[in-house]
mmCIF file of C-alpha atoms in Angstrom:
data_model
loop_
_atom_site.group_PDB
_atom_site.id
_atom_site.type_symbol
_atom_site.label_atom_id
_atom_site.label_comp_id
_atom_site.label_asym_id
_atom_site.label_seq_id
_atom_site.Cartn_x
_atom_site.Cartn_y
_atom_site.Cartn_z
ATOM 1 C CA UNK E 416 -13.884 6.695 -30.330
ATOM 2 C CA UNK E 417 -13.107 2.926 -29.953
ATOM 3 C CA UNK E 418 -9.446 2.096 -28.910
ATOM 4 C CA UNK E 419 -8.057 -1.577 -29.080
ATOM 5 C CA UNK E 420 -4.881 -2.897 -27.243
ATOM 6 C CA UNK E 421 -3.055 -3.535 -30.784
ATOM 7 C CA UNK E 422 -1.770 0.379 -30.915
ATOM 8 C CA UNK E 423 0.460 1.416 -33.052
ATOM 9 C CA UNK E 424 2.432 2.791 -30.198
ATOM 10 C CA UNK E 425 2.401 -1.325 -28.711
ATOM 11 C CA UNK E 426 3.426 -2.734 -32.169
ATOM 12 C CA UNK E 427 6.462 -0.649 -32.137
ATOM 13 C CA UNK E 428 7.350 -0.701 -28.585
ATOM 14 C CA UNK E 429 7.073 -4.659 -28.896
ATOM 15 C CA UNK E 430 7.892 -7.020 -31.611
ATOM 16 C CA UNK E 431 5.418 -9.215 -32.988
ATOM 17 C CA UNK E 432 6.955 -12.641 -32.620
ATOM 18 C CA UNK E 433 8.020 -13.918 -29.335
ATOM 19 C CA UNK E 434 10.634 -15.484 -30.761
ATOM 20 C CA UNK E 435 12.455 -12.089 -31.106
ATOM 21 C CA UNK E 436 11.873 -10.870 -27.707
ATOM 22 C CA UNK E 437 14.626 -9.979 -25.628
ATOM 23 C CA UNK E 438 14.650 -10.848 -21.733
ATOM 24 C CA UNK E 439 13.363 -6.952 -21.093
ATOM 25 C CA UNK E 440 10.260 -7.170 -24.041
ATOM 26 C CA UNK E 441 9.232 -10.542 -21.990
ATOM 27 C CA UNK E 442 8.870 -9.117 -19.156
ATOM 28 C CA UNK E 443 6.765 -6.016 -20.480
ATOM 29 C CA UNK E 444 4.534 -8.683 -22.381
ATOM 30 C CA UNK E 445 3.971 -10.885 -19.594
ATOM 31 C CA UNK E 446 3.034 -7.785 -17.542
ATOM 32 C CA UNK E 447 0.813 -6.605 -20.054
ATOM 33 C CA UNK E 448 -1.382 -9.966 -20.602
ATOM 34 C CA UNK E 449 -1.514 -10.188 -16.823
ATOM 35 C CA UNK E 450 -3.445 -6.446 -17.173
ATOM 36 C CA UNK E 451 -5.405 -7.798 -19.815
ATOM 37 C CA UNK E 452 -6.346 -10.922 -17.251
ATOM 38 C CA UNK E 453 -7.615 -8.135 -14.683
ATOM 39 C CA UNK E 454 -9.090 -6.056 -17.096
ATOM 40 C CA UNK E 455 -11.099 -9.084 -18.196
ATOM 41 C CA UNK E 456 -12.136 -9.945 -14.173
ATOM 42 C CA UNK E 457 -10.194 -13.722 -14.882
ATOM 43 C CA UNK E 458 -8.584 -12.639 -11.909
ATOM 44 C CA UNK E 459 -9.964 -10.714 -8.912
ATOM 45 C CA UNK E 460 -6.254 -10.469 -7.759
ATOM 46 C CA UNK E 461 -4.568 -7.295 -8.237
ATOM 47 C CA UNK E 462 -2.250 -7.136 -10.859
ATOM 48 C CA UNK E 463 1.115 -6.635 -8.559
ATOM 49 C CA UNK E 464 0.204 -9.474 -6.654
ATOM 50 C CA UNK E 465 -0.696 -11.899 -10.025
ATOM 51 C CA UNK E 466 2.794 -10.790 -11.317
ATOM 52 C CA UNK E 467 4.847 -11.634 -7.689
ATOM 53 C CA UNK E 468 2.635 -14.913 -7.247
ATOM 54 C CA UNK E 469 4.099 -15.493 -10.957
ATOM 55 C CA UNK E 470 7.264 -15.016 -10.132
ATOM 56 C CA UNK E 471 7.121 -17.782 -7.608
ATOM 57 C CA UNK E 472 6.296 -20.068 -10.252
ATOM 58 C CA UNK E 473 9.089 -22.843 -11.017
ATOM 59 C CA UNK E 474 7.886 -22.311 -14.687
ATOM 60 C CA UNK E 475 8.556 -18.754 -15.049
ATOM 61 C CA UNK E 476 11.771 -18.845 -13.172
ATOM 62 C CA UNK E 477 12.963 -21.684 -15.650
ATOM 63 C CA UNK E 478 11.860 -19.490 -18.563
ATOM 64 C CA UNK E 479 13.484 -16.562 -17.166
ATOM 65 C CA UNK E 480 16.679 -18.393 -16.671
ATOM 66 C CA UNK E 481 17.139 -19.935 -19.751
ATOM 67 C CA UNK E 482 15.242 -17.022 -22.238
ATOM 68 C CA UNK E 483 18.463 -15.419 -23.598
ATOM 69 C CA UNK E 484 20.072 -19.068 -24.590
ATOM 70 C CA UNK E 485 16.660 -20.489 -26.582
ATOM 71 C CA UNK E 486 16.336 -20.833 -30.064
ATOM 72 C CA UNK E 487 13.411 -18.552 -31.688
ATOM 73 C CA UNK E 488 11.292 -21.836 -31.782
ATOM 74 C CA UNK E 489 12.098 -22.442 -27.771
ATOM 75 C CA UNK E 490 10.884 -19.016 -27.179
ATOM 76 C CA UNK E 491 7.413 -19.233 -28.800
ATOM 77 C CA UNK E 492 6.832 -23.104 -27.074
ATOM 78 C CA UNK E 493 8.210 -21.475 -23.772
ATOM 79 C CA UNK E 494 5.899 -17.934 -24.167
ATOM 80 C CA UNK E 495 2.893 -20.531 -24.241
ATOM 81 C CA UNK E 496 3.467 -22.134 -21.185
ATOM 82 C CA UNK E 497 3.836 -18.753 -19.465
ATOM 83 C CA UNK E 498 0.203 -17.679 -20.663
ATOM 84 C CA UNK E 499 -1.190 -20.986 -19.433
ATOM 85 C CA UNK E 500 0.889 -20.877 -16.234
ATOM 86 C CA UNK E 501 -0.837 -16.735 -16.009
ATOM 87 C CA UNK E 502 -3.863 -18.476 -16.033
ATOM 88 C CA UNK E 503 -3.552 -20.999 -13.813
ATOM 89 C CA UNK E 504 -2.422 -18.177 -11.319
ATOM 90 C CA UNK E 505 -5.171 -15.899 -12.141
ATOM 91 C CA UNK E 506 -7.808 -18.421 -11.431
ATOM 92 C CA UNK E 507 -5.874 -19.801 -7.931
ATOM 93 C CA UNK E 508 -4.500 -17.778 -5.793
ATOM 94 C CA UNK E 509 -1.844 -18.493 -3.613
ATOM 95 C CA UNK E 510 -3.179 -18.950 0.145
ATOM 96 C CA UNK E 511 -0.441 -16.535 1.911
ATOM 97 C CA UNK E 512 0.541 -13.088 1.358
ATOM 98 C CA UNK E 513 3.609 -11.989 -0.998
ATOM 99 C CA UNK E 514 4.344 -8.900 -0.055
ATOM 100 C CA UNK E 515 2.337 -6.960 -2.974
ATOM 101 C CA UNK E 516 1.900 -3.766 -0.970
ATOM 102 C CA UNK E 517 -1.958 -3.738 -2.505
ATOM 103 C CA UNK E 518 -3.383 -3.828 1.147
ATOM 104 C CA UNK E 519 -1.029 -1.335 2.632
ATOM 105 C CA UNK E 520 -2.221 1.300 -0.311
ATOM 106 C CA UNK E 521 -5.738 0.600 0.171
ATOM 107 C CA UNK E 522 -5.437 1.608 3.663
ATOM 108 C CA UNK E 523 -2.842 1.633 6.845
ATOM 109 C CA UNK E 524 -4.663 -0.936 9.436
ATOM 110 C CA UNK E 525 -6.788 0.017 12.461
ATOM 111 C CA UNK E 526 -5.594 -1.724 15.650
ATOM 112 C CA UNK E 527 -7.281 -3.882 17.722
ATOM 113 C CA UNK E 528 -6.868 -5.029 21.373
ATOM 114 C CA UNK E 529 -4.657 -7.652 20.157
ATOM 115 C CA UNK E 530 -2.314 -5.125 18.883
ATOM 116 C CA UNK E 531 -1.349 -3.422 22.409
ATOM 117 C CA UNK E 532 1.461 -5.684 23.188
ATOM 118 C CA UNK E 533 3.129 -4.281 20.168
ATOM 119 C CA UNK E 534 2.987 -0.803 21.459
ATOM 120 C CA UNK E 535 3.991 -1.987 24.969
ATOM 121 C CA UNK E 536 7.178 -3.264 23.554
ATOM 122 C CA UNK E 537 7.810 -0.087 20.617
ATOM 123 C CA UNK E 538 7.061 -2.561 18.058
ATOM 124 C CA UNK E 539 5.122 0.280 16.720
ATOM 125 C CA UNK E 540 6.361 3.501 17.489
ATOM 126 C CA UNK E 541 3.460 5.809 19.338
ATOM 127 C CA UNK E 542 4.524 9.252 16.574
ATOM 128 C CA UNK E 543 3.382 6.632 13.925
ATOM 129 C CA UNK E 544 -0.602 6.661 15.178
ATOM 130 C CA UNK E 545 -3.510 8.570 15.204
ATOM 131 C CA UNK E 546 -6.954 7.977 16.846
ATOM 132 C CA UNK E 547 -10.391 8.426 15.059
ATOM 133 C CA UNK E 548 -12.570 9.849 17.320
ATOM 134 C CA UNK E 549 -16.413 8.996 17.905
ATOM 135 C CA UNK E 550 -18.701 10.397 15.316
ATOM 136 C CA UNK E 551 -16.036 11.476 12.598
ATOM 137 C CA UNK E 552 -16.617 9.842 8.916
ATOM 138 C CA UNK E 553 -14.134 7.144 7.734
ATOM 139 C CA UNK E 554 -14.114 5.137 4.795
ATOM 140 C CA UNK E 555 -14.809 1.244 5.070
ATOM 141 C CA UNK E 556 -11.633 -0.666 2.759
ATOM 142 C CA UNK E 557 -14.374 -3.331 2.784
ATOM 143 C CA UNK E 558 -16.997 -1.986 1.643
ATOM 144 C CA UNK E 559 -16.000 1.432 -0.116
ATOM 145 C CA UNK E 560 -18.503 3.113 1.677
ATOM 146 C CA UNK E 561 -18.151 5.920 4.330
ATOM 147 C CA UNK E 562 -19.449 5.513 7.607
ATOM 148 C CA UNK E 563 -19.690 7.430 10.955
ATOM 149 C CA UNK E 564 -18.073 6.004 13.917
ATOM 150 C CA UNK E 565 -20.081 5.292 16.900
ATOM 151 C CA UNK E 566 -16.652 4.762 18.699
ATOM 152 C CA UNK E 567 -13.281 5.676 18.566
ATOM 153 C CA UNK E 568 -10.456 3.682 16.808
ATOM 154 C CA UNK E 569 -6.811 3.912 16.486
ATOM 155 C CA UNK E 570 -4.992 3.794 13.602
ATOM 156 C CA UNK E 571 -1.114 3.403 11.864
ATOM 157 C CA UNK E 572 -0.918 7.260 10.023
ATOM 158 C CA UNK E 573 -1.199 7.272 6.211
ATOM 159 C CA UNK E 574 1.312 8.937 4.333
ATOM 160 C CA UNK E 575 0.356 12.687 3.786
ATOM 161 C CA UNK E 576 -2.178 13.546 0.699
ATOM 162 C CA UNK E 577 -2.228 9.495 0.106
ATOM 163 C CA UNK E 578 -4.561 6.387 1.541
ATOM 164 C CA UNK E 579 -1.382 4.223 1.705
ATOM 165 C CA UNK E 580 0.223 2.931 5.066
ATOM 166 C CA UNK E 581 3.363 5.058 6.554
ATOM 167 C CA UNK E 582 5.269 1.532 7.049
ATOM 168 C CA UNK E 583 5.279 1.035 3.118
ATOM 169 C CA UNK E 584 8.578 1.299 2.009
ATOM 170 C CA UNK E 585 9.642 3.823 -1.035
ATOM 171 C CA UNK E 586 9.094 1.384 -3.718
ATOM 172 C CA UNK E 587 5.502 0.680 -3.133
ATOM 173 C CA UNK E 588 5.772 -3.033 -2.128
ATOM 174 C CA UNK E 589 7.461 -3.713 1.277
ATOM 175 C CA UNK E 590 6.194 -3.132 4.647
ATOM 176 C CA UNK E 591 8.999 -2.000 6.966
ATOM 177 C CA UNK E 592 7.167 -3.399 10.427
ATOM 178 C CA UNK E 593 6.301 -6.992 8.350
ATOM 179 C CA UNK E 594 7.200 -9.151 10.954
ATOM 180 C CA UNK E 595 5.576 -7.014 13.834
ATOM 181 C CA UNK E 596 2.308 -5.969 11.270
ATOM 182 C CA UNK E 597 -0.787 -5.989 13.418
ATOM 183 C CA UNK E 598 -3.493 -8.055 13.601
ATOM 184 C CA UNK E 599 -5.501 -6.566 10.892
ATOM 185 C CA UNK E 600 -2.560 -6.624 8.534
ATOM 186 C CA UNK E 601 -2.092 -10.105 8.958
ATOM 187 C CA UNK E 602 -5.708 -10.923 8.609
ATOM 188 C CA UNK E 603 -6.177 -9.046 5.403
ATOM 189 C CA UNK E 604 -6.651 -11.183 2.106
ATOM 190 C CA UNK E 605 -6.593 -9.738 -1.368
ATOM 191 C CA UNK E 606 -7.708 -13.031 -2.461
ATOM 192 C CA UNK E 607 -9.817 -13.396 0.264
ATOM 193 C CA UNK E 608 -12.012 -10.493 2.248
ATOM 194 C CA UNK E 609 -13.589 -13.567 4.949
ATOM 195 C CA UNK E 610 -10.893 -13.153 7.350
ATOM 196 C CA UNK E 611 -10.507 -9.322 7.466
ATOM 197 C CA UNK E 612 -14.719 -9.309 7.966
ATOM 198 C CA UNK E 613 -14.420 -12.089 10.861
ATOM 199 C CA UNK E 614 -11.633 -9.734 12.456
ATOM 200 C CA UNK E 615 -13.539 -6.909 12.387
ATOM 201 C CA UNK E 616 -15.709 -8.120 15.025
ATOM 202 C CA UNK E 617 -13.149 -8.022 17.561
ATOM 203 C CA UNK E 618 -12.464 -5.354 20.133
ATOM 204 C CA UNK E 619 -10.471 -2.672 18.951
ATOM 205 C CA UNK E 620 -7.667 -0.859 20.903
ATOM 206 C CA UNK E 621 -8.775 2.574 22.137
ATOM 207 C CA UNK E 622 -7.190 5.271 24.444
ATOM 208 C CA UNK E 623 -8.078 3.535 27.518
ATOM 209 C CA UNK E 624 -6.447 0.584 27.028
ATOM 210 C CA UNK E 625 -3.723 2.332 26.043
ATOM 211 C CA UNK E 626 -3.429 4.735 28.931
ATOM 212 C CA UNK E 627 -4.743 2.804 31.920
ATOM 213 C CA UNK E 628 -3.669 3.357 34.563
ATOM 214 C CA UNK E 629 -2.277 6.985 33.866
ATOM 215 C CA UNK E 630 -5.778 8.720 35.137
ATOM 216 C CA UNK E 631 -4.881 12.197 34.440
ATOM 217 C CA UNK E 632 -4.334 11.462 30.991
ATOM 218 C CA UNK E 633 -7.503 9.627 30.794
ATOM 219 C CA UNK E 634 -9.477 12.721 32.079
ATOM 220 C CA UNK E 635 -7.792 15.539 29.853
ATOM 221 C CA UNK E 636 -8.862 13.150 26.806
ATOM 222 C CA UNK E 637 -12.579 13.025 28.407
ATOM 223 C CA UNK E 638 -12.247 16.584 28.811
ATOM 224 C CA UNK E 639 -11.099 17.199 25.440
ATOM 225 C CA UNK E 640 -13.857 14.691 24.579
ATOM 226 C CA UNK E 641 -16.363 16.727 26.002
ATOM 227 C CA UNK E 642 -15.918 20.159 24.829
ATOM 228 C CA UNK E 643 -14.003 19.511 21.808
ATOM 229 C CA UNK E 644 -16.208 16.982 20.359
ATOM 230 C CA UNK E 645 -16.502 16.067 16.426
ATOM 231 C CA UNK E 646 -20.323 16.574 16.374
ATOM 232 C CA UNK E 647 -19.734 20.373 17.820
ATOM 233 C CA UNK E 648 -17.762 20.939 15.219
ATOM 234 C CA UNK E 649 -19.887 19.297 12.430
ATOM 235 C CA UNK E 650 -23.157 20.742 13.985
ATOM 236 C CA UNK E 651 -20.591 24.475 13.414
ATOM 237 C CA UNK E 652 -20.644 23.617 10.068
ATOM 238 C CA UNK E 653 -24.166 22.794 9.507
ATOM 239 C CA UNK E 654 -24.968 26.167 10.979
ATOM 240 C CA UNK E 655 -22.428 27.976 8.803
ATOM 241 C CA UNK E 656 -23.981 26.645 5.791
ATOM 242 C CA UNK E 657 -27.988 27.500 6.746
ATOM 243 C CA UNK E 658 -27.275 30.838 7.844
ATOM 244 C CA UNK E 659 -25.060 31.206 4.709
ATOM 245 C CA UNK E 660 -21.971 32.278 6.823
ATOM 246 C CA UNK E 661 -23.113 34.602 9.710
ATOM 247 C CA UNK E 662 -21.666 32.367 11.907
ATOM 248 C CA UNK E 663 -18.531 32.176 10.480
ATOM 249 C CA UNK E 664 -16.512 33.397 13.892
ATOM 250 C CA UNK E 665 -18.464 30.909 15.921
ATOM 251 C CA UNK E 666 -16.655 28.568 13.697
ATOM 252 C CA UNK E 667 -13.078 30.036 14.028
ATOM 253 C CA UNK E 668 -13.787 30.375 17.653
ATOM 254 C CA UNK E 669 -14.506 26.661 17.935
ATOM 255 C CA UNK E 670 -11.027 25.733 16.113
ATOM 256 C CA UNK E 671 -8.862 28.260 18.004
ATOM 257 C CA UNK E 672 -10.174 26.955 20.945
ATOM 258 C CA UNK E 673 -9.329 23.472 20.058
ATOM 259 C CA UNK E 674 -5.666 23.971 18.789
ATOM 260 C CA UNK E 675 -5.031 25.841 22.060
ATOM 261 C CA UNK E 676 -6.556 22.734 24.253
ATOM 262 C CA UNK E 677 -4.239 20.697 22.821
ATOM 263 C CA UNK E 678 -0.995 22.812 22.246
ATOM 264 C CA UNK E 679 -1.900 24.162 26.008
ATOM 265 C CA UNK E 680 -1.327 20.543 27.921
ATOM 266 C CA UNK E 681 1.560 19.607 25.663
ATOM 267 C CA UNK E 682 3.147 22.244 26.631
ATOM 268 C CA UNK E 683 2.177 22.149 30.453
ATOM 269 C CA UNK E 684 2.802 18.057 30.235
ATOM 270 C CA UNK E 685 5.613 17.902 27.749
ATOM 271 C CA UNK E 686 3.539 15.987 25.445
ATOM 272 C CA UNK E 687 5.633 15.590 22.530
ATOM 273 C CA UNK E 688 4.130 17.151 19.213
ATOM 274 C CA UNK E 689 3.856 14.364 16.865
ATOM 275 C CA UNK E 690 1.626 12.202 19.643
ATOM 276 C CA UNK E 691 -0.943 14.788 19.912
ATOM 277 C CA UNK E 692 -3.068 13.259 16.811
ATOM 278 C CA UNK E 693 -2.532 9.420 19.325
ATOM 279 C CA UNK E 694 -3.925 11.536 22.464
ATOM 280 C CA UNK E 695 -6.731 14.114 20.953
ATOM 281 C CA UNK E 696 -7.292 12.679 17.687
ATOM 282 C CA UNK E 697 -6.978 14.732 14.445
ATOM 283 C CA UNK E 698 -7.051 18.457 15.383
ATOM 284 C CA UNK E 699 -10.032 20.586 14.113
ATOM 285 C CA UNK E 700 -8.176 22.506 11.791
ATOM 286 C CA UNK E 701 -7.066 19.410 10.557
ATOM 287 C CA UNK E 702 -10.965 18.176 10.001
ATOM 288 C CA UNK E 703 -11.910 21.117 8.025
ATOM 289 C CA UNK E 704 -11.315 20.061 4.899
ATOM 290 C CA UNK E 705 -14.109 17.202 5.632
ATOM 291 C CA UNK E 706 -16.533 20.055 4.874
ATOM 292 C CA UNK E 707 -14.830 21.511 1.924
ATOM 293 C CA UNK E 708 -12.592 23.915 3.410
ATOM 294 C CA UNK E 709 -9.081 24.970 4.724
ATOM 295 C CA UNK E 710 -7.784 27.138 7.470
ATOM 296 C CA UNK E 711 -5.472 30.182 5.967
ATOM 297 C CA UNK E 712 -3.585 31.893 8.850
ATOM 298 C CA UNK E 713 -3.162 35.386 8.971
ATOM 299 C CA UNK E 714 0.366 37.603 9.382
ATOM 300 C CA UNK E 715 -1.648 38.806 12.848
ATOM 301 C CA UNK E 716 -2.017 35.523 13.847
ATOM 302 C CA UNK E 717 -5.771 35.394 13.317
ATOM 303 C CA UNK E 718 -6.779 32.601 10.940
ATOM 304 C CA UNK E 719 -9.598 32.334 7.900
ATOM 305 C CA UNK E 720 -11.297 30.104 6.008
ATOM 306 C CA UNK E 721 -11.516 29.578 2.142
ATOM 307 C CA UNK E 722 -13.065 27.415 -0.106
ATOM 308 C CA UNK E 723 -10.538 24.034 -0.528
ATOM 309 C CA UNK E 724 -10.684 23.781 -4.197
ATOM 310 C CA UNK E 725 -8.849 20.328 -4.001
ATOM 311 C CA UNK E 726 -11.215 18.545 -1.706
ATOM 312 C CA UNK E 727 -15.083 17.667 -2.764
ATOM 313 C CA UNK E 728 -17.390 19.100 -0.183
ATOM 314 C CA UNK E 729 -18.978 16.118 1.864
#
């Protein structure tokens, strides 16, 4: 069935005339043709940042300041400047960031070698990252695409069940490390996706820059590396799924082995918890939903696997 914008719902939330807006109804209808803008692709901004760009405007804050005092004529000549000053920020965007928060809930950044100073100096606190190991599927921001890593990278967590940065504050459009946002942060463009590309041709930060020096560390993670890998437990998987689930202990001896490499050394090494995912990566266990499952543990202690019905097999 067709729809159209002019709802009844709309007509009664909103009066007609702009004339008989209040400050609250101008707001809603400015916000509403700036959806329309994006809707239409006028803008390839997002709509959060076109409204905070807006709000920048010496046009709008004049309006704004002066709405509840102007006659019902005032309003109307003042409602058409704000649609032509919409468009004029639709079509140019402002060349610097305004904290919209639409980067940081695409994705949290991956760092690059740039970015180690701000670890050095707990800038960024160490509980807050997580590396991506070599061969483990990720999803480009750039190019919407998944991909397989041919190396490792290290990353700022997301917050849990979300794509959206951990340093985005509770109401969606504030970063709480701004002023000490890595490299790729800073380099990221919503109106712009040149600089981000150019960056991503620069090193990235990986475990051994983080940890040289410490060579013990540096071996347990090649250990772990070696018989822990992301491909064993992907090529697991593969198996599971030709031989239509004979092999289903092999599996749950692969992850039980993993979880206990890890847990193992923290213990030995008082390796606090919540930097395991920084030294080892994302656990197995963790993974399995990747391949359209999840790990149930048992009251014994044993664990099984079930179908994850919230996650689309890969």
């Amino acid at each position: 069935m067709p729809t159209t914008n002019d709802s009844p719902c709309n007509a009664m939330a909103t009066p007609a005339s702009p004339g008989t807006w209040n400050q609250e109804q101008l707001l809603q209808s400015l916000t509403d043709h700036l959806n329309q803008l994006i809707t239409e692709k006028s803008s390839r901004l997002p709509a959060n940042r076109l409204l905070l760009q807006l709000r920048q405007d010496a046009t709008f804050q004049d309006t704004l300041k002066r709405w509840r005092t102007m006659s019902s004529t005032e309003r109307l000549g003042a409602w058409k400047n704000l649609l032509e000053c919409a468009g004029k920020h639709a079509r140019e965007a402002l060349p610097y960031c305004v904290r919209c928060g639409d980067c940081c809930r695409q994705s949290s950044p991956t760092l690059h070698l740039e970015d180690l100073e701000l670890l050095q100096h707990n800038r960024i606190p160490w509980n807050q990252l997580v590396t991506l190991r070599r061969g483990e599927p990720v999803r480009s921001p750039l190019e919407e695409q998944v991909f397989y890593l041919l190396d490792e990278r290290i990353k700022i967590r997301e917050k849990p069940d979300a794509q959206e940065c951990v340093f985005l504050g509770e109401e969606g459009d504030s970063c709480l490390i701004y002023e000490d946002r890595p490299l790729q942060c800073r380099a990221q463009a919503c109106w712009d996706e040149e600089p981000a590309r150019e960056l991503s041709k620069q090193p990235y930060l990986t475990r051994r820059d983080i940890f040289q020096g410490v060579e013990l560390m540096l071996e347990l993670i090649a250990e772990h590396d070696r018989r822990c890998s992301f491909d064993q437990l992907n090529e697991a998987f593969l198996q599971l799924q030709a031989d239509h689930g004979e092999s289903i202990d092999a599996v749950l001896g692969l992850l039980q082995y993993e979880d206990h490499f890890r847990h193992f050394l923290a213990e030995q090494l008082k390796i606090p918890t919540d930097n395991l995912e920084l030294i080892f990566g994302r656990s197995h266990s963790g993974l399995v939903p990747l391949f359209g499952f999840r790990v149930v543990p048992e009251p014994d202690g044993t664990r099984r696997l079930v179908p994850d019905e919230t996650n689309e097999k890969r």
